[in-house]
GROMACS .gro file of C-alpha atoms in nm:
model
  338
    1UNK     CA    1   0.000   0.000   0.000
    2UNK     CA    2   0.110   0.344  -0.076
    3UNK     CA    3   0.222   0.406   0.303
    4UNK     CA    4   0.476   0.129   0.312
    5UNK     CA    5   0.333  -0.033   0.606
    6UNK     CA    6   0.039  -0.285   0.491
    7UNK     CA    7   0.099  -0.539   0.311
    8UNK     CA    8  -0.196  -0.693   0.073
    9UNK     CA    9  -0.215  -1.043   0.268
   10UNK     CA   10  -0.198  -0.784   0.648
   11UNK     CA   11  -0.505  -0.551   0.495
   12UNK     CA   12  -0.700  -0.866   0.381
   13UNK     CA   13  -0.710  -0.991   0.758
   14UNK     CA   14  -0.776  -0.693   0.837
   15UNK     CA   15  -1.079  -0.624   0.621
   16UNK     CA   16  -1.164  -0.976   0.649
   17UNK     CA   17  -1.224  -0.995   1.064
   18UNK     CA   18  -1.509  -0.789   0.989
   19UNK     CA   19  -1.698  -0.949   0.767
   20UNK     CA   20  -1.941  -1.099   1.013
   21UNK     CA   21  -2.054  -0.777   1.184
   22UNK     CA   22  -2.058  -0.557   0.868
   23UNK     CA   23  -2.306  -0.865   0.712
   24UNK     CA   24  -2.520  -0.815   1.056
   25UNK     CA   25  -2.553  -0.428   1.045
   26UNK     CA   26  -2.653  -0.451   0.614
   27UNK     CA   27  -2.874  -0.737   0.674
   28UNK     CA   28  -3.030  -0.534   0.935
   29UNK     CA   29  -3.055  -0.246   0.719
   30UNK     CA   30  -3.170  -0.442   0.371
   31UNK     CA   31  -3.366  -0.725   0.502
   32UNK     CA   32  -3.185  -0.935   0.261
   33UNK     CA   33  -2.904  -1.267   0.324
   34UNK     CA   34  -2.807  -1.207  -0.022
   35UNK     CA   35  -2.847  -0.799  -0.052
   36UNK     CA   36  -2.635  -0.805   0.229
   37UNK     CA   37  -2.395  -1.005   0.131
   38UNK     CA   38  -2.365  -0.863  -0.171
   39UNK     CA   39  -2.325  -0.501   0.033
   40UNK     CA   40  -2.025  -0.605   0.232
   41UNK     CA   41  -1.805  -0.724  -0.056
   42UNK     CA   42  -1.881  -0.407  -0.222
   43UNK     CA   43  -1.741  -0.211   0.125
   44UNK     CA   44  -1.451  -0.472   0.144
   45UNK     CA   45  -1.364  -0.395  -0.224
   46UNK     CA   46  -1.433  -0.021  -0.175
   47UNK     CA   47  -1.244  -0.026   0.148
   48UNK     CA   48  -0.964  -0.192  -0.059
   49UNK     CA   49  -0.946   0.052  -0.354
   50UNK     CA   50  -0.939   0.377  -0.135
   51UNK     CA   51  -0.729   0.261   0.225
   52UNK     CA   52  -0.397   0.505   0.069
   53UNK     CA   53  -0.654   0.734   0.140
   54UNK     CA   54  -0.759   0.612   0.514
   55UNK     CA   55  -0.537   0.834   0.696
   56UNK     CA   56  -0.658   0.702   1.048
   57UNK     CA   57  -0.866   0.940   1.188
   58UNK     CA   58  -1.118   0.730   1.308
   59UNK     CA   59  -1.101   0.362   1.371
   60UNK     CA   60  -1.068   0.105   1.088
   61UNK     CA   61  -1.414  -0.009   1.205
   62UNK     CA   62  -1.603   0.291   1.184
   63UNK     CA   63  -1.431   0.348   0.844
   64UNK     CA   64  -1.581   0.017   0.722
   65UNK     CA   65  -1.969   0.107   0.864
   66UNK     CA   66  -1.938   0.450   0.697
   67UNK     CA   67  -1.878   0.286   0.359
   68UNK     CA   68  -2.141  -0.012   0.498
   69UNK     CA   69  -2.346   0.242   0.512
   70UNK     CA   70  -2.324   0.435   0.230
   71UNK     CA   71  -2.322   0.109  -0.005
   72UNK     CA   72  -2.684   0.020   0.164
   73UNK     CA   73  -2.858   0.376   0.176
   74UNK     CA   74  -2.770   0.391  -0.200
   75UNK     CA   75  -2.945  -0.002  -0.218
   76UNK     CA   76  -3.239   0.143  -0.089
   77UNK     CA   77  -3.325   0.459  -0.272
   78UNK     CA   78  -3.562   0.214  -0.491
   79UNK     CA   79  -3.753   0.255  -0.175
   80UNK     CA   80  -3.800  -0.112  -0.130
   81UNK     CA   81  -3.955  -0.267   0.193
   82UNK     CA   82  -3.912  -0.625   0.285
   83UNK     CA   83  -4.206  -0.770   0.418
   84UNK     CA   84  -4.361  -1.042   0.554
   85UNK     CA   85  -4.707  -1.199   0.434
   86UNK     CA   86  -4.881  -1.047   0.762
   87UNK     CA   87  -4.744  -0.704   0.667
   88UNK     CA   88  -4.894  -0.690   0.349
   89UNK     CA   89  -5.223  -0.903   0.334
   90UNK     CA   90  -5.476  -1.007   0.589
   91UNK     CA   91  -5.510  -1.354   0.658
   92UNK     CA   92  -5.632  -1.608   0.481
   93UNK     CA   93  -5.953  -1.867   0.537
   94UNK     CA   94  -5.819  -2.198   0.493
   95UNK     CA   95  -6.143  -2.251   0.267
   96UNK     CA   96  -6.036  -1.961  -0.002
   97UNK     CA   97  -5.609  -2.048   0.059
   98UNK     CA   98  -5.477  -2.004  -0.285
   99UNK     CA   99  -5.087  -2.015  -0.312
  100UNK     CA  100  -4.997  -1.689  -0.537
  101UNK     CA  101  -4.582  -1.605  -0.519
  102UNK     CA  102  -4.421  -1.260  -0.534
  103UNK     CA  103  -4.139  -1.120  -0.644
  104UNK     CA  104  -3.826  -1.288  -0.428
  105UNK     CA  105  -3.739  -0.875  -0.363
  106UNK     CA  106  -4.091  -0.865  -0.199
  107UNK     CA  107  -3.970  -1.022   0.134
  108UNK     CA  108  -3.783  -1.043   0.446
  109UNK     CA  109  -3.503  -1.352   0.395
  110UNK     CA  110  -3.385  -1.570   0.646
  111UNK     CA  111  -3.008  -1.571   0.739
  112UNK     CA  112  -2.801  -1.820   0.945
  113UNK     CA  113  -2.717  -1.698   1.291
  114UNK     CA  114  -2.354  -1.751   1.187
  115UNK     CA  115  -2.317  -1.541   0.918
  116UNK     CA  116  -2.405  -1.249   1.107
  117UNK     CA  117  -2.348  -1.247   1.483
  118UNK     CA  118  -2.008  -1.256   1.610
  119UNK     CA  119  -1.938  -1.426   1.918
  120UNK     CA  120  -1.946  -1.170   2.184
  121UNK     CA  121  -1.775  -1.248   2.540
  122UNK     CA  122  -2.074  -1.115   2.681
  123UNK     CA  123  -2.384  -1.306   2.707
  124UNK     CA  124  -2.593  -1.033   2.761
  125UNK     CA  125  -2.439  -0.901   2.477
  126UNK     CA  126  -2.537  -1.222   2.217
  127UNK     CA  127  -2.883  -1.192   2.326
  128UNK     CA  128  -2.944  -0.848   2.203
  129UNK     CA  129  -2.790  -0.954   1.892
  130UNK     CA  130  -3.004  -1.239   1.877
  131UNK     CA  131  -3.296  -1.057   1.929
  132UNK     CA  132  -3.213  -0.742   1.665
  133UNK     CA  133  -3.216  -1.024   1.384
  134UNK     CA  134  -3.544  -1.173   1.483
  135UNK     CA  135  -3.831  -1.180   1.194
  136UNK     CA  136  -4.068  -0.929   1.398
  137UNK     CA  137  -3.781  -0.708   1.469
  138UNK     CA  138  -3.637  -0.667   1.123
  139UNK     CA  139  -4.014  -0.655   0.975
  140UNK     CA  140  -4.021  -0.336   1.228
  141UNK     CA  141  -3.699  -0.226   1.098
  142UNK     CA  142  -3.833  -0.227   0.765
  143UNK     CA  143  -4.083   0.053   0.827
  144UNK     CA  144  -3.831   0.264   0.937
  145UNK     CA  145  -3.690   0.511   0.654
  146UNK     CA  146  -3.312   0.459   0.588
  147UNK     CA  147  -3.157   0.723   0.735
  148UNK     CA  148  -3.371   0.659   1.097
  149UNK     CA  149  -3.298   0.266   1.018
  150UNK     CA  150  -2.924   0.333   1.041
  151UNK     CA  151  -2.906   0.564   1.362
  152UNK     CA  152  -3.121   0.315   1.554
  153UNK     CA  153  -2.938   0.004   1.452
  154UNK     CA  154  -2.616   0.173   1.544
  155UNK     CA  155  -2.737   0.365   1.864
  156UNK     CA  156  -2.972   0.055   1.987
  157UNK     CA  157  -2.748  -0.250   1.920
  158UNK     CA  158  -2.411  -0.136   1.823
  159UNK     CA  159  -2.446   0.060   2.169
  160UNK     CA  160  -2.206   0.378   1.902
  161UNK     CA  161  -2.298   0.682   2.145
  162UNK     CA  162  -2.479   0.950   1.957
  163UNK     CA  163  -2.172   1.187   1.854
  164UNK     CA  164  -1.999   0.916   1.666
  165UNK     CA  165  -2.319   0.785   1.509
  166UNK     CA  166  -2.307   1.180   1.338
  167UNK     CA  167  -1.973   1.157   1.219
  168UNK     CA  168  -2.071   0.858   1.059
  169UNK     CA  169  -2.359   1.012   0.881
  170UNK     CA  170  -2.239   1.373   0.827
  171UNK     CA  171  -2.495   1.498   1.052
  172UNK     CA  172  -2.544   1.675   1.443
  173UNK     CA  173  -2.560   1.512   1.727
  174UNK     CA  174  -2.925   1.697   1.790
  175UNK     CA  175  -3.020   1.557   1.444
  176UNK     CA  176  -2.902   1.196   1.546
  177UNK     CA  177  -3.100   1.220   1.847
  178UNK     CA  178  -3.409   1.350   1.667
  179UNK     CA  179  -3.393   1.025   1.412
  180UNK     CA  180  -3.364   0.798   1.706
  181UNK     CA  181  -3.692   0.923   1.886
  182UNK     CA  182  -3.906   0.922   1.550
  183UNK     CA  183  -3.754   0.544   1.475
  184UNK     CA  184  -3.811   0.452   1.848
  185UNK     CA  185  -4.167   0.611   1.813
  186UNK     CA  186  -4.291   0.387   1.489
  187UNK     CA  187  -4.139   0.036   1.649
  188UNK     CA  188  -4.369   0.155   1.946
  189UNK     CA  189  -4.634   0.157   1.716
  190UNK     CA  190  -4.591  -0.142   1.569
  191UNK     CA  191  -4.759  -0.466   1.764
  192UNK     CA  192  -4.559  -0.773   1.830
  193UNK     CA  193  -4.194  -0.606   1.738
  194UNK     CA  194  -4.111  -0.776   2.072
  195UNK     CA  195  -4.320  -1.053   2.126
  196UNK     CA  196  -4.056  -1.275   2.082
  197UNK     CA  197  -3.870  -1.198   2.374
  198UNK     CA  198  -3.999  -1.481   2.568
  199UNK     CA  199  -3.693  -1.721   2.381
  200UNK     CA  200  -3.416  -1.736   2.604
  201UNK     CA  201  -3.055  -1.777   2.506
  202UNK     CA  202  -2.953  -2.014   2.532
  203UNK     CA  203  -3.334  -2.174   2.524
  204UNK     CA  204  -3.418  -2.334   2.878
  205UNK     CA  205  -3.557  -2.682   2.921
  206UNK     CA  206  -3.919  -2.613   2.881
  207UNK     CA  207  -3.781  -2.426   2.527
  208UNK     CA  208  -3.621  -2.752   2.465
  209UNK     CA  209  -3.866  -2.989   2.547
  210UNK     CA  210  -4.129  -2.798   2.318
  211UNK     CA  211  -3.890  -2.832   2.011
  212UNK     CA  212  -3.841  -3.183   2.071
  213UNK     CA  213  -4.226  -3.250   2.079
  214UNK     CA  214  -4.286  -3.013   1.793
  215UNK     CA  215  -4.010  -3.254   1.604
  216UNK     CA  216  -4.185  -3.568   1.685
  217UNK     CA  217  -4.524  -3.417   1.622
  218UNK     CA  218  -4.429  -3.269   1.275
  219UNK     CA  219  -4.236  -3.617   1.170
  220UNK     CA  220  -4.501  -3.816   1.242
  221UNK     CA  221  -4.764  -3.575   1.076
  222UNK     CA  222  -4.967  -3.599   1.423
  223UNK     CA  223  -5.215  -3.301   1.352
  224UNK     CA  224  -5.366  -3.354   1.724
  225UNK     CA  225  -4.978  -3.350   1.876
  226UNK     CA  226  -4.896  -3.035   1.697
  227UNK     CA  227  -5.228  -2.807   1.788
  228UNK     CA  228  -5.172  -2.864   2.159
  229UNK     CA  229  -4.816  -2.736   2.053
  230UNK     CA  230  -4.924  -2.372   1.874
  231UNK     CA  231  -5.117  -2.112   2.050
  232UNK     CA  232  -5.419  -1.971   1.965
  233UNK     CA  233  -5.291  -1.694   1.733
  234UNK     CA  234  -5.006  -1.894   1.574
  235UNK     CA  235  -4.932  -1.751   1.227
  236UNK     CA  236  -4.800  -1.981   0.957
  237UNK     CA  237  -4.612  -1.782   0.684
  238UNK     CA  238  -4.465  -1.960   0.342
  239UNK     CA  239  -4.290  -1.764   0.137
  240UNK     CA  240  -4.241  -1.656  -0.182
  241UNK     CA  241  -4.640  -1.698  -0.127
  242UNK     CA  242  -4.836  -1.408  -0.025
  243UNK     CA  243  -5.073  -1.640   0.161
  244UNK     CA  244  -5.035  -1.668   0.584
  245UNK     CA  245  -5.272  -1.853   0.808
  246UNK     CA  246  -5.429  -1.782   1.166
  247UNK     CA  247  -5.489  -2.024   1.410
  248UNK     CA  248  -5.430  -2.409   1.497
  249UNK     CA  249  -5.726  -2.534   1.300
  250UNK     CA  250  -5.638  -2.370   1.016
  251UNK     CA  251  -5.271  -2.393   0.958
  252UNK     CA  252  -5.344  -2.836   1.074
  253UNK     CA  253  -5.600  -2.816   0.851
  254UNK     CA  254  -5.377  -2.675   0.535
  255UNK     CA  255  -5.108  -2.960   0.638
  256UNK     CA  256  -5.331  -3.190   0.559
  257UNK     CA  257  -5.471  -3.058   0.275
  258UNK     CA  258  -5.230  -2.851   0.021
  259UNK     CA  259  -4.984  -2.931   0.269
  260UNK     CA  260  -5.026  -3.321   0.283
  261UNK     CA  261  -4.671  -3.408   0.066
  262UNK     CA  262  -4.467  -3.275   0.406
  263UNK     CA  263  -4.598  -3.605   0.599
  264UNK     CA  264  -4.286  -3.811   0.665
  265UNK     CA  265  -4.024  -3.525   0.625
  266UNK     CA  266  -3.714  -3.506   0.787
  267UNK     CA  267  -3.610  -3.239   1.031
  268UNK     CA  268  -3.301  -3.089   1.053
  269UNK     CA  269  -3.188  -2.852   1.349
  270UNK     CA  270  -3.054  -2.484   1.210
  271UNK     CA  271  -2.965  -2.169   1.404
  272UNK     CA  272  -3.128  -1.883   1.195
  273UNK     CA  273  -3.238  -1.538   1.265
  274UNK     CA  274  -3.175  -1.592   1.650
  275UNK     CA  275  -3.467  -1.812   1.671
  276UNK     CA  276  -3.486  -2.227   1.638
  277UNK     CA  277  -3.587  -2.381   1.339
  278UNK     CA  278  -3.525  -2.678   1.144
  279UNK     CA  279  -3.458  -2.753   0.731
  280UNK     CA  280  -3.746  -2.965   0.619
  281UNK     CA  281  -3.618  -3.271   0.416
  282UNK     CA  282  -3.979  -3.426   0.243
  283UNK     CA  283  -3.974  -3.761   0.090
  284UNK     CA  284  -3.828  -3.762  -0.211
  285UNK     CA  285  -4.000  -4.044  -0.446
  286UNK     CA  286  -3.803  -4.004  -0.779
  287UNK     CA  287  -3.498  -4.044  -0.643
  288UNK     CA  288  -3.531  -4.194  -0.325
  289UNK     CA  289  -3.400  -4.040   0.071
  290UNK     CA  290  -3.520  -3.684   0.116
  291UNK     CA  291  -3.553  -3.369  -0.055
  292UNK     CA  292  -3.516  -3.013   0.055
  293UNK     CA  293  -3.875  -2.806   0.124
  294UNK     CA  294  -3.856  -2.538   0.371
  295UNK     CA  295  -3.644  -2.361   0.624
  296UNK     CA  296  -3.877  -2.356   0.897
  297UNK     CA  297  -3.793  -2.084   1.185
  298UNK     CA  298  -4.020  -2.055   1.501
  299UNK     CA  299  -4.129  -1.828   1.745
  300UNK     CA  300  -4.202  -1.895   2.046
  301UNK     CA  301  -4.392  -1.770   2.381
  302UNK     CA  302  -4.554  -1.832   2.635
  303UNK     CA  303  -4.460  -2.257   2.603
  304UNK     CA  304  -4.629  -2.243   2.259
  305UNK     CA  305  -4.506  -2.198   1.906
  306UNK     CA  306  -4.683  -1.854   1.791
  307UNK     CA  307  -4.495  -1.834   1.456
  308UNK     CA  308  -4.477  -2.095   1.218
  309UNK     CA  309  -4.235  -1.956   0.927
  310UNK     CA  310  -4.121  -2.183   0.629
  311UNK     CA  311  -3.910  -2.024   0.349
  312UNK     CA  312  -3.973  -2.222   0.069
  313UNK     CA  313  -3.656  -2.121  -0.212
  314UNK     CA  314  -3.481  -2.382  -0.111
  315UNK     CA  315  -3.235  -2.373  -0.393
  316UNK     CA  316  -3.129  -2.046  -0.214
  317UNK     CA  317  -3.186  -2.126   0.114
  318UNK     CA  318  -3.002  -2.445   0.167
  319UNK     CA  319  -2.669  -2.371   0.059
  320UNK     CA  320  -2.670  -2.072   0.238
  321UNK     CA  321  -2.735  -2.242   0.499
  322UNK     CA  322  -2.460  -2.557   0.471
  323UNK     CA  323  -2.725  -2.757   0.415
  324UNK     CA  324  -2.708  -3.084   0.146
  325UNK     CA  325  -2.958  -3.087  -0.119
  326UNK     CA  326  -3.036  -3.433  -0.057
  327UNK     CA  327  -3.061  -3.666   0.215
  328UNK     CA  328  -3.023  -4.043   0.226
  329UNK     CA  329  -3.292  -4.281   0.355
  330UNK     CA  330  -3.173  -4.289   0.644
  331UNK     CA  331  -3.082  -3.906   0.747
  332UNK     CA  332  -2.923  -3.991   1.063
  333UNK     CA  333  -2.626  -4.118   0.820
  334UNK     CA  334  -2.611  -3.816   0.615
  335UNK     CA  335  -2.452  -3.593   0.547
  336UNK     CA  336  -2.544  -3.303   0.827
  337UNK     CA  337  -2.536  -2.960   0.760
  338UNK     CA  338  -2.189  -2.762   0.777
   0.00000   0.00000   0.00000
């Protein structure tokens, strides 16, 4: 580099041992595992082209969220929301459920815990990360404009204090401060950004026991095992379809209807969005073993599942997500996920 000092394999580490948090704070602000992605190798290489002009003023860190930033308020001048089906339709009778996709840029993605929360010494620490990358959170998030979106995701969970949160953006601290009470304002407004504060981390025994009976119940297809599982207002969501279901009798009753091809799938744990959930292998006939149908992420409260989410692109999902695209007859002698 042009000051002697860095060499190309030292500024790759360097750039590098960010990666995870930078993909945290864009997925945060886009909504989208791949968007965000996609953001953070365009800081990296931006970072890369212009460090001879770094001259060290701030931190290497808040270099990289300034250009993080920049890279995603220029992503969202389209003016793009990610949603989920509850944010844009009402619900659906089982009797009129019609499965009609959307655009893949119409929702909120799922990401693997691992690609965007470091490990922090701190436990108190991991569960506010946990819960700032939960689906009712980042829905919130969402309906924040970008400029608000960025101050509260640094002020709130990057704890950056409100003068270097204006650096960052070219702006006042009183204008920082202003942003932060309109953002905090709308998530007030908005029902259920928190309701899924009732997961622990790591999830207690009762947590525990309810994913292991939710397992068996949704293995064996045993629609009586899995209503006493999901509380009265569960929601099941299933996108790229706009369509999302209230209510145990409903969402049992599309399982066994529409839904019926999932009996005798295969579960697989996965850590995703700071919540459980589970890759759904279904029987594959063709070929036979399993093939891939849904990440499935779950909310819970209140010792019942109240969200039911499956993400359905699997071709998308799955290798994001280590996951094979196949499974043998017997999955407990395949290949597991990465």
């Amino acid at each position: 580099m042009s000051d002697g000092t860095v060499t190309t394999a030292d500024l790759d580490v360097r750039l590098e041992k960010h990666r995870v948090e930078l993909t945290g704070y864009c997925y945060r602000m886009l909504g989208s595992s791949f968007e965000a992605e996609d953001a953070v190798q365009d800081t990296l290489v931006r970072a890369w082209r212009s460090y001879d002009k770094f001259e060290g003023r701030s931190s290497m860190r808040s270099w990289l969220y300034r250009i993080a930033t920049n890279v995603c308020l220029d992503m969202l001048t389209a003016g793009n929301k990610r949603a989920r089906p509850m944010d844009l339709t009402d619900s659906t009778p089982l009797a009129q459920a019609a499965l009609t996709p959307r655009p893949d840029n119409t929702w909120l993605e799922p990401m693997p815990d691992n690609r965007v929360l470091p490990t922090p010494s701190d436990p108190a620490e991991a569960a506010v990360a946990k819960e700032s990358v939960r689906l009712a959170f980042m829905a919130a998030l969402q309906q924040l404009p970008p400029k608000q979106r960025a101050v509260l995701i640094l002020r709130e969970v990057l704890q950056w204090k409100a003068s270097e949160v204006a650096e960052l953006l070219d702006t006042t601290v009183p204008s920082v401060n202003s942003a932060l009470q309109r953002a905090r304002a709308t998530l007030a407004e908005r029902d259920g950004a928190a309701a899924e504060g009732a997961v622990s981390d790591p999830l207690d025994e009762e947590q525990q026991k309810l994913l292991e009976r939710y397992v068996a119940a949704f293995e064996g297809y045993d629609m009586t095992a899995l209503t006493a599982l999901l509380h009265e207002d569960a929601v099941m969501t299933m996108p790229p379809f706009d369509l999302w279901l209230s209510g145990p009798e409903d969402i049992t009753g599309f399982m066994t209807t529409l839904g019926a091809p999932c009996a005798n799938s295969h579960l697989v744990p996965v850590e995703v969005n700071g919540l459980p959930g589970f890759a759904q292998y279904k029987p594959d006939p063709e070929n036979g073993g399993y093939t891939p149908w849904a990440v499935q992420v779950l909310e819970i409260s209140g010792g019942r599942i109240v969200g039911f989410h499956c993400f359905l692109d699997t071709k998308r999902w799955f290798p994001l997500f280590g996951l094979p695209l196949h499974l043998e007859a017997d999955p407990d002698q395949a290949e597991q996920p990465a």
